[in-house]
């Protein structure tokens, strides 16, 4: 009988250790999934979706929407392998993402070489969004001064930037792969300003870059 009891106690102890280990692994995996979700959606939106709550579209009266793309990206991409192009964009966006972390700006999405972000939502910040986007834009341009394409070291990378201030509606679109999207003329205008604008030169003169207050 004592032998059986010892076996049962040993089994129970082993089972407890196994449960504890699996619980720890589950918690770690949940943390990873939360990190991924928070990269796809604003934290407050993601938290509501995790609770099974609906997220209604929300109107924002005044935000600043930013677009950028790499000038002559198609030509640059044609000079490298797909893997080299992916590495190029990854290196560039890693720099941009670190700059965004220093500003009150939310990155909405990247599509190829196109980069879309906004300030003033989901957290309203009064009129600070203009300054935040302007400061971020300057930082983006400055970051290119020392940026080099590994497989094209003599190639100069230039950005085309456009941003516009106005009202937008923001909301979650999709169920299986939800996306936080912006809608409105402000988005369209910012996109047109970027696509119709000239490339931004690599030499940035901060003293000649003015931000006009919103009245």
Short mmCIF file of C-alpha atoms in Angstrom, two decimals, residues 7-211:
data_model
loop_
_atom_site.label_atom_id
_atom_site.label_comp_id
_atom_site.label_asym_id
_atom_site.label_seq_id
_atom_site.Cartn_x
_atom_site.Cartn_y
_atom_site.Cartn_z
CA UNK A 7 3.63 6.18 -6.79
CA UNK A 8 0.43 8.24 -6.67
CA UNK A 9 2.18 11.08 -4.86
CA UNK A 10 5.01 11.02 -7.40
CA UNK A 11 2.53 11.02 -10.27
CA UNK A 12 0.57 13.90 -8.73
CA UNK A 13 3.78 15.90 -8.27
CA UNK A 14 4.85 15.24 -11.86
CA UNK A 15 1.39 16.21 -13.09
CA UNK A 16 1.49 19.47 -11.13
CA UNK A 17 4.88 20.31 -12.62
CA UNK A 18 3.56 19.52 -16.10
CA UNK A 19 0.49 21.72 -15.59
CA UNK A 20 2.67 24.57 -14.26
CA UNK A 21 4.99 24.30 -17.27
CA UNK A 22 2.10 24.24 -19.76
CA UNK A 23 0.46 27.20 -18.00
CA UNK A 24 3.71 29.16 -18.24
CA UNK A 25 3.98 28.36 -21.96
CA UNK A 26 0.35 29.42 -22.48
CA UNK A 27 0.97 32.75 -20.75
CA UNK A 28 4.06 33.38 -22.88
CA UNK A 29 2.18 32.59 -26.09
CA UNK A 30 -0.65 34.90 -25.03
CA UNK A 31 1.86 37.70 -24.49
CA UNK A 32 3.24 37.14 -27.98
CA UNK A 33 -0.23 37.19 -29.54
CA UNK A 34 -1.11 40.37 -27.62
CA UNK A 35 2.07 42.07 -28.86
CA UNK A 36 1.20 41.11 -32.43
CA UNK A 37 -2.39 42.32 -32.02
CA UNK A 38 -1.26 45.65 -30.56
CA UNK A 39 0.96 46.16 -33.59
CA UNK A 40 -2.03 45.68 -35.89
CA UNK A 41 -4.57 47.75 -33.94
CA UNK A 42 -4.58 50.58 -31.39
CA UNK A 43 -4.40 49.15 -27.87
CA UNK A 44 -7.84 50.36 -26.77
CA UNK A 45 -9.41 48.94 -29.93
CA UNK A 46 -7.61 45.62 -29.54
CA UNK A 47 -8.66 45.34 -25.89
CA UNK A 48 -12.32 45.79 -26.81
CA UNK A 49 -12.10 43.16 -29.52
CA UNK A 50 -10.45 40.73 -27.08
CA UNK A 51 -13.44 41.18 -24.76
CA UNK A 52 -15.80 40.41 -27.63
CA UNK A 53 -17.11 43.98 -27.74
CA UNK A 54 -17.99 45.74 -30.97
CA UNK A 55 -15.90 48.71 -32.08
CA UNK A 56 -17.99 51.43 -33.67
CA UNK A 57 -16.46 53.82 -36.23
CA UNK A 58 -15.40 57.08 -34.63
CA UNK A 59 -15.24 60.56 -36.13
CA UNK A 60 -12.27 62.82 -35.40
CA UNK A 61 -12.68 66.50 -36.18
CA UNK A 62 -9.02 67.39 -36.55
CA UNK A 63 -6.04 65.10 -37.17
CA UNK A 64 -3.00 65.16 -39.43
CA UNK A 65 -2.58 62.32 -41.92
CA UNK A 66 0.87 61.51 -43.33
CA UNK A 67 1.88 59.62 -46.47
CA UNK A 68 5.34 58.87 -47.81
CA UNK A 69 6.95 56.66 -50.40
CA UNK A 70 10.41 56.00 -51.76
CA UNK A 71 11.19 57.94 -54.93
CA UNK A 72 11.85 55.67 -57.93
CA UNK A 73 11.28 52.61 -55.79
CA UNK A 74 10.37 50.46 -58.81
CA UNK A 75 13.74 51.24 -60.39
CA UNK A 76 15.59 50.53 -57.15
CA UNK A 77 13.67 47.27 -56.66
CA UNK A 78 14.56 46.14 -60.18
CA UNK A 79 18.25 46.29 -59.27
CA UNK A 80 18.01 43.70 -56.51
CA UNK A 81 16.57 40.32 -55.66
CA UNK A 82 13.21 40.04 -53.86
CA UNK A 83 15.07 39.18 -50.64
CA UNK A 84 17.28 42.26 -50.97
CA UNK A 85 14.22 44.46 -51.51
CA UNK A 86 12.52 43.02 -48.43
CA UNK A 87 15.67 43.61 -46.37
CA UNK A 88 15.88 47.17 -47.67
CA UNK A 89 12.31 47.97 -46.62
CA UNK A 90 12.75 46.20 -43.31
CA UNK A 91 15.87 48.25 -42.51
CA UNK A 92 14.15 51.48 -43.54
CA UNK A 93 10.92 50.82 -41.66
CA UNK A 94 12.79 49.73 -38.55
CA UNK A 95 14.31 53.22 -38.47
CA UNK A 96 10.97 54.89 -39.17
CA UNK A 97 9.21 52.84 -36.49
CA UNK A 98 11.78 53.84 -33.89
CA UNK A 99 11.22 57.51 -34.83
CA UNK A 100 7.45 57.09 -34.52
CA UNK A 101 7.93 55.70 -31.01
CA UNK A 102 9.37 59.09 -30.04
CA UNK A 103 6.29 60.98 -31.29
CA UNK A 104 2.56 60.99 -30.61
CA UNK A 105 1.92 59.27 -33.94
CA UNK A 106 0.11 56.04 -34.85
CA UNK A 107 1.32 53.96 -37.80
CA UNK A 108 -1.73 52.82 -39.75
CA UNK A 109 -0.10 50.60 -42.36
CA UNK A 110 2.68 50.05 -44.86
CA UNK A 111 2.07 48.81 -48.38
CA UNK A 112 5.29 48.13 -50.23
CA UNK A 113 7.26 51.37 -50.02
CA UNK A 114 4.20 53.42 -49.02
CA UNK A 115 4.00 54.48 -45.37
CA UNK A 116 0.80 55.81 -43.77
CA UNK A 117 0.50 57.22 -40.28
CA UNK A 118 -1.58 59.76 -38.36
CA UNK A 119 -1.46 61.95 -35.29
CA UNK A 120 -4.51 63.05 -33.32
CA UNK A 121 -6.09 59.61 -33.13
CA UNK A 122 -6.94 57.29 -31.53
CA UNK A 123 -5.72 59.58 -28.73
CA UNK A 124 -6.84 63.15 -29.32
CA UNK A 125 -4.04 65.64 -28.68
CA UNK A 126 -5.58 69.05 -29.36
CA UNK A 127 -3.56 70.82 -32.06
CA UNK A 128 -0.32 68.99 -31.28
CA UNK A 129 -0.84 66.61 -34.22
CA UNK A 130 0.52 69.14 -36.72
CA UNK A 131 3.72 69.60 -34.74
CA UNK A 132 4.09 65.86 -34.14
CA UNK A 133 3.80 64.95 -37.84
CA UNK A 134 6.05 67.83 -38.89
CA UNK A 135 8.72 66.86 -36.38
CA UNK A 136 8.45 63.21 -37.40
CA UNK A 137 8.77 64.14 -41.08
CA UNK A 138 11.99 66.03 -40.41
CA UNK A 139 13.33 63.08 -38.45
CA UNK A 140 12.47 60.75 -41.34
CA UNK A 141 14.38 62.94 -43.76
CA UNK A 142 17.37 63.27 -41.45
CA UNK A 143 17.50 59.51 -41.00
CA UNK A 144 18.15 59.13 -44.73
CA UNK A 145 21.38 61.10 -44.51
CA UNK A 146 23.22 58.09 -43.13
CA UNK A 147 21.08 55.39 -44.71
CA UNK A 148 22.74 53.09 -47.22
CA UNK A 149 21.29 50.30 -49.32
CA UNK A 150 23.51 47.25 -48.66
CA UNK A 151 23.44 45.94 -52.24
CA UNK A 152 23.45 49.46 -53.78
CA UNK A 153 25.87 51.45 -51.60
CA UNK A 154 26.13 54.32 -54.10
CA UNK A 155 22.36 54.70 -54.51
CA UNK A 156 20.81 57.71 -52.76
CA UNK A 157 17.42 57.05 -51.17
CA UNK A 158 14.89 59.89 -51.34
CA UNK A 159 11.42 60.24 -49.89
CA UNK A 160 8.30 61.93 -51.20
CA UNK A 161 6.16 63.17 -48.32
CA UNK A 162 2.69 64.63 -48.09
CA UNK A 163 0.46 65.38 -45.11
CA UNK A 164 -2.82 67.16 -44.57
CA UNK A 165 -4.90 68.25 -41.59
CA UNK A 166 -8.65 67.78 -41.32
CA UNK A 167 -11.42 65.44 -40.20
CA UNK A 168 -11.48 61.66 -40.64
CA UNK A 169 -13.50 58.64 -39.61
CA UNK A 170 -11.57 55.69 -38.16
CA UNK A 171 -12.84 52.17 -37.71
CA UNK A 172 -12.08 48.47 -37.79
CA UNK A 173 -12.75 46.70 -41.08
CA UNK A 174 -12.82 42.91 -41.42
CA UNK A 175 -13.33 39.98 -39.05
CA UNK A 176 -10.77 37.27 -39.77
CA UNK A 177 -8.01 39.86 -40.33
CA UNK A 178 -9.26 43.12 -38.77
CA UNK A 179 -7.63 46.35 -39.93
CA UNK A 180 -7.82 49.83 -38.47
CA UNK A 181 -8.64 52.10 -41.42
CA UNK A 182 -9.05 55.83 -42.01
CA UNK A 183 -11.68 57.36 -44.28
CA UNK A 184 -12.40 60.87 -45.53
CA UNK A 185 -11.25 63.67 -47.80
CA UNK A 186 -8.33 64.42 -45.48
CA UNK A 187 -6.85 61.00 -46.26
CA UNK A 188 -7.37 61.48 -50.00
CA UNK A 189 -5.86 64.97 -49.94
CA UNK A 190 -2.78 63.82 -48.02
CA UNK A 191 -2.33 60.99 -50.50
CA UNK A 192 -2.58 63.37 -53.47
CA UNK A 193 -0.12 65.79 -51.88
CA UNK A 194 2.37 62.95 -51.55
CA UNK A 195 1.85 61.46 -55.01
CA UNK A 196 1.90 64.83 -56.80
CA UNK A 197 4.73 66.31 -54.77
CA UNK A 198 8.43 66.53 -55.50
CA UNK A 199 11.03 64.39 -53.82
CA UNK A 200 12.37 65.67 -50.53
CA UNK A 201 16.04 66.56 -50.78
CA UNK A 202 18.45 64.88 -48.43
CA UNK A 203 19.74 68.16 -46.99
CA UNK A 204 17.27 69.39 -44.39
CA UNK A 205 17.38 72.94 -43.08
CA UNK A 206 15.33 72.91 -39.87
CA UNK A 207 15.29 76.70 -39.64
CA UNK A 208 13.48 76.92 -42.96
CA UNK A 209 10.81 74.39 -42.00
CA UNK A 210 7.79 76.21 -40.61
CA UNK A 211 4.67 74.87 -38.91
#
